[in-house]
mmCIF file of C-alpha atoms in Angstrom:
data_model
loop_
_atom_site.group_PDB
_atom_site.id
_atom_site.type_symbol
_atom_site.label_atom_id
_atom_site.label_comp_id
_atom_site.label_asym_id
_atom_site.label_seq_id
_atom_site.Cartn_x
_atom_site.Cartn_y
_atom_site.Cartn_z
ATOM 1 C CA UNK A 24 18.422 5.941 -4.144
ATOM 2 C CA UNK A 25 14.755 6.917 -4.327
ATOM 3 C CA UNK A 26 14.247 7.680 -0.650
ATOM 4 C CA UNK A 27 15.058 10.477 1.732
ATOM 5 C CA UNK A 28 15.943 9.294 5.234
ATOM 6 C CA UNK A 29 16.119 11.304 8.407
ATOM 7 C CA UNK A 30 16.877 10.038 11.883
ATOM 8 C CA UNK A 31 13.198 9.317 12.501
ATOM 9 C CA UNK A 32 11.540 8.675 9.157
ATOM 10 C CA UNK A 33 11.791 7.526 5.555
ATOM 11 C CA UNK A 34 10.184 9.438 2.683
ATOM 12 C CA UNK A 35 9.964 9.362 -1.086
ATOM 13 C CA UNK A 36 12.558 11.447 -2.910
ATOM 14 C CA UNK A 37 10.368 14.160 -4.450
ATOM 15 C CA UNK A 38 12.942 14.880 -7.188
ATOM 16 C CA UNK A 39 12.395 11.400 -8.646
ATOM 17 C CA UNK A 40 8.627 11.716 -8.441
ATOM 18 C CA UNK A 41 8.539 15.111 -10.177
ATOM 19 C CA UNK A 42 9.658 13.461 -13.421
ATOM 20 C CA UNK A 43 6.589 11.207 -13.362
ATOM 21 C CA UNK A 44 4.283 14.129 -12.655
ATOM 22 C CA UNK A 45 5.359 15.797 -15.880
ATOM 23 C CA UNK A 46 4.483 12.774 -18.022
ATOM 24 C CA UNK A 47 1.026 12.395 -19.590
ATOM 25 C CA UNK A 48 -1.209 9.345 -19.287
ATOM 26 C CA UNK A 49 0.640 6.293 -20.724
ATOM 27 C CA UNK A 50 -0.458 5.459 -24.274
ATOM 28 C CA UNK A 51 0.745 1.847 -24.569
ATOM 29 C CA UNK A 52 1.084 -1.334 -22.523
ATOM 30 C CA UNK A 53 4.819 -0.778 -22.359
ATOM 31 C CA UNK A 54 4.342 2.709 -20.891
ATOM 32 C CA UNK A 55 1.751 1.395 -18.392
ATOM 33 C CA UNK A 56 4.170 -1.327 -17.264
ATOM 34 C CA UNK A 57 6.946 1.228 -16.893
ATOM 35 C CA UNK A 58 4.758 3.543 -14.807
ATOM 36 C CA UNK A 59 3.517 0.685 -12.606
ATOM 37 C CA UNK A 60 7.084 -0.528 -12.087
ATOM 38 C CA UNK A 61 8.065 2.932 -10.890
ATOM 39 C CA UNK A 62 5.014 3.225 -8.622
ATOM 40 C CA UNK A 63 5.494 -0.269 -7.159
ATOM 41 C CA UNK A 64 8.963 0.692 -5.987
ATOM 42 C CA UNK A 65 7.195 3.006 -3.522
ATOM 43 C CA UNK A 66 4.145 0.845 -2.760
ATOM 44 C CA UNK A 67 5.003 0.533 0.939
ATOM 45 C CA UNK A 68 4.257 4.281 1.203
ATOM 46 C CA UNK A 69 0.837 4.071 -0.470
ATOM 47 C CA UNK A 70 -2.245 2.872 1.394
ATOM 48 C CA UNK A 71 -4.441 0.508 -0.682
ATOM 49 C CA UNK A 72 -1.918 0.458 -3.525
ATOM 50 C CA UNK A 73 -3.264 -2.778 -5.051
ATOM 51 C CA UNK A 74 -6.822 -1.457 -5.263
ATOM 52 C CA UNK A 75 -5.696 1.836 -6.775
ATOM 53 C CA UNK A 76 -3.521 0.199 -9.447
ATOM 54 C CA UNK A 77 -6.040 -2.508 -10.385
ATOM 55 C CA UNK A 78 -7.537 -0.820 -13.505
ATOM 56 C CA UNK A 79 -4.036 -0.186 -14.886
ATOM 57 C CA UNK A 80 -2.769 -3.625 -13.885
ATOM 58 C CA UNK A 81 -5.551 -5.270 -15.899
ATOM 59 C CA UNK A 82 -4.118 -3.607 -19.021
ATOM 60 C CA UNK A 83 -0.907 -5.597 -18.575
ATOM 61 C CA UNK A 84 -2.633 -8.928 -19.233
ATOM 62 C CA UNK A 85 -1.375 -10.625 -22.375
ATOM 63 C CA UNK A 86 -4.833 -10.695 -23.958
ATOM 64 C CA UNK A 87 -5.979 -7.270 -22.733
ATOM 65 C CA UNK A 88 -7.000 -4.721 -25.341
ATOM 66 C CA UNK A 89 -5.354 -1.383 -24.686
ATOM 67 C CA UNK A 90 -8.115 1.131 -24.082
ATOM 68 C CA UNK A 91 -8.079 4.294 -21.999
ATOM 69 C CA UNK A 92 -11.168 4.472 -19.773
ATOM 70 C CA UNK A 93 -12.311 6.861 -17.080
ATOM 71 C CA UNK A 94 -11.387 4.281 -14.400
ATOM 72 C CA UNK A 95 -7.873 3.929 -15.797
ATOM 73 C CA UNK A 96 -7.313 7.672 -15.998
ATOM 74 C CA UNK A 97 -8.611 7.979 -12.431
ATOM 75 C CA UNK A 98 -6.242 5.203 -11.285
ATOM 76 C CA UNK A 99 -3.287 6.877 -13.013
ATOM 77 C CA UNK A 100 -4.089 10.243 -11.435
ATOM 78 C CA UNK A 101 -4.666 8.645 -8.012
ATOM 79 C CA UNK A 102 -1.284 6.914 -8.120
ATOM 80 C CA UNK A 103 0.466 10.103 -9.198
ATOM 81 C CA UNK A 104 -1.247 11.985 -6.386
ATOM 82 C CA UNK A 105 -0.382 9.258 -3.860
ATOM 83 C CA UNK A 106 3.277 9.393 -4.867
ATOM 84 C CA UNK A 107 3.442 13.115 -4.131
ATOM 85 C CA UNK A 108 1.405 13.112 -0.919
ATOM 86 C CA UNK A 109 2.511 9.840 0.656
ATOM 87 C CA UNK A 110 3.254 9.991 4.369
ATOM 88 C CA UNK A 111 6.699 9.678 5.865
ATOM 89 C CA UNK A 112 7.274 6.201 7.269
ATOM 90 C CA UNK A 113 8.628 5.965 10.785
ATOM 91 C CA UNK A 114 11.888 4.117 11.315
ATOM 92 C CA UNK A 115 10.972 0.937 13.208
ATOM 93 C CA UNK A 116 11.621 0.718 16.946
ATOM 94 C CA UNK A 117 11.418 -3.012 17.668
ATOM 95 C CA UNK A 118 11.248 -2.470 21.431
ATOM 96 C CA UNK A 119 7.906 -0.659 21.068
ATOM 97 C CA UNK A 120 4.548 -2.359 20.347
ATOM 98 C CA UNK A 121 2.944 -2.184 16.905
ATOM 99 C CA UNK A 122 -0.615 -1.507 15.755
ATOM 100 C CA UNK A 123 -1.768 -3.529 12.745
ATOM 101 C CA UNK A 124 -4.773 -1.987 10.995
ATOM 102 C CA UNK A 125 -6.338 -4.514 8.620
ATOM 103 C CA UNK A 126 -9.064 -3.986 6.046
ATOM 104 C CA UNK A 127 -10.603 -5.663 3.034
ATOM 105 C CA UNK A 128 -12.526 -4.295 0.112
ATOM 106 C CA UNK A 129 -14.376 -5.886 -2.761
ATOM 107 C CA UNK A 130 -11.145 -6.238 -4.698
ATOM 108 C CA UNK A 131 -8.255 -6.207 -2.244
ATOM 109 C CA UNK A 132 -6.630 -6.969 1.088
ATOM 110 C CA UNK A 133 -4.524 -4.489 2.946
ATOM 111 C CA UNK A 134 -2.889 -3.418 6.147
ATOM 112 C CA UNK A 135 -1.202 -0.455 7.703
ATOM 113 C CA UNK A 136 1.464 -1.191 10.296
ATOM 114 C CA UNK A 137 1.769 1.678 12.766
ATOM 115 C CA UNK A 138 3.744 2.431 15.871
ATOM 116 C CA UNK A 139 3.487 5.051 18.602
ATOM 117 C CA UNK A 140 6.869 6.695 19.078
ATOM 118 C CA UNK A 141 7.997 9.640 21.149
ATOM 119 C CA UNK A 142 9.007 12.526 18.910
ATOM 120 C CA UNK A 143 9.989 15.824 20.526
ATOM 121 C CA UNK A 144 8.652 14.554 23.876
ATOM 122 C CA UNK A 145 5.191 13.815 22.424
ATOM 123 C CA UNK A 146 3.662 10.423 21.571
ATOM 124 C CA UNK A 147 3.078 10.285 17.817
ATOM 125 C CA UNK A 148 1.407 7.414 15.978
ATOM 126 C CA UNK A 149 2.655 6.972 12.443
ATOM 127 C CA UNK A 150 2.925 4.361 9.709
ATOM 128 C CA UNK A 151 5.818 1.937 9.425
ATOM 129 C CA UNK A 152 4.563 0.524 6.102
ATOM 130 C CA UNK A 153 1.484 -0.248 4.032
ATOM 131 C CA UNK A 154 0.867 -3.559 2.261
ATOM 132 C CA UNK A 155 -1.919 -4.634 -0.079
ATOM 133 C CA UNK A 156 -2.780 -7.125 -2.760
ATOM 134 C CA UNK A 157 -5.635 -7.861 -5.111
ATOM 135 C CA UNK A 158 -7.917 -10.744 -4.230
ATOM 136 C CA UNK A 159 -7.893 -13.893 -6.318
ATOM 137 C CA UNK A 160 -11.039 -14.979 -8.216
ATOM 138 C CA UNK A 161 -11.709 -17.829 -5.771
ATOM 139 C CA UNK A 162 -11.376 -15.472 -2.794
ATOM 140 C CA UNK A 163 -13.994 -13.117 -4.251
ATOM 141 C CA UNK A 164 -16.680 -15.568 -3.098
ATOM 142 C CA UNK A 165 -15.658 -15.393 0.576
ATOM 143 C CA UNK A 166 -17.976 -13.844 3.125
ATOM 144 C CA UNK A 167 -16.965 -10.798 5.152
ATOM 145 C CA UNK A 168 -15.592 -12.736 8.153
ATOM 146 C CA UNK A 169 -13.619 -15.200 6.058
ATOM 147 C CA UNK A 170 -12.224 -12.384 3.910
ATOM 148 C CA UNK A 171 -11.127 -10.420 6.987
ATOM 149 C CA UNK A 172 -9.451 -13.546 8.440
ATOM 150 C CA UNK A 173 -7.711 -14.160 5.112
ATOM 151 C CA UNK A 174 -6.494 -10.576 5.266
ATOM 152 C CA UNK A 175 -5.217 -11.047 8.815
ATOM 153 C CA UNK A 176 -3.328 -14.253 7.990
ATOM 154 C CA UNK A 177 -1.835 -12.759 4.821
ATOM 155 C CA UNK A 178 -0.800 -9.605 6.684
ATOM 156 C CA UNK A 179 0.820 -11.607 9.490
ATOM 157 C CA UNK A 180 2.733 -13.678 6.941
ATOM 158 C CA UNK A 181 3.909 -10.616 4.992
ATOM 159 C CA UNK A 182 4.831 -8.599 8.092
ATOM 160 C CA UNK A 183 6.396 -11.486 9.983
ATOM 161 C CA UNK A 184 9.817 -9.812 9.980
ATOM 162 C CA UNK A 185 8.330 -6.863 11.889
ATOM 163 C CA UNK A 186 5.957 -8.695 14.216
ATOM 164 C CA UNK A 187 7.704 -11.918 15.226
ATOM 165 C CA UNK A 188 8.671 -11.662 18.873
ATOM 166 C CA UNK A 189 7.110 -8.196 19.249
ATOM 167 C CA UNK A 190 3.954 -7.028 20.974
ATOM 168 C CA UNK A 191 1.222 -5.870 18.597
ATOM 169 C CA UNK A 192 -2.481 -5.084 18.518
ATOM 170 C CA UNK A 193 -4.751 -5.928 15.575
ATOM 171 C CA UNK A 194 -7.384 -3.330 14.719
ATOM 172 C CA UNK A 195 -10.244 -4.285 12.388
ATOM 173 C CA UNK A 196 -13.735 -3.050 11.624
ATOM 174 C CA UNK A 197 -15.096 -6.613 11.332
ATOM 175 C CA UNK A 198 -16.917 -7.405 14.594
ATOM 176 C CA UNK A 199 -16.808 -11.190 14.127
ATOM 177 C CA UNK A 200 -12.999 -11.134 13.893
ATOM 178 C CA UNK A 201 -12.586 -8.942 16.977
#
């Protein structure tokens, strides 16, 4: 449909993305919602998707006033760029261990699930998928350690279908969580 699959990886169909690249910045809430719907279809290919889309997502609120700002133009351009430069995702090998890279920012939680696979007789580490979400207003008050633990628990819940019964290593930059 919108993907190109090979024996080892899954990528975004560039023909579908080219149509979006030709379109200008959306000029209405309806156009923003349409663009975000298209981009969300490929969110597993885009690292930190929730943080990137945040300025545009805020425009979709019922009470939001439609206004084009520098942040929103930057978010639109970043998403378009991410759609065209997104990495190929490796096809999962459940017999091999995973690496779960977790990270938080001031406005989001995210993870990159990786795996080291042998490709052409060489070990290659590559992404299986990316997940992210915006933080809730109550979570914005959490300290660094609590936020990183929230991220870990959310990631484990979301990626349960990959990780349950499999060996995996969690990689974080938060020393208190290590």
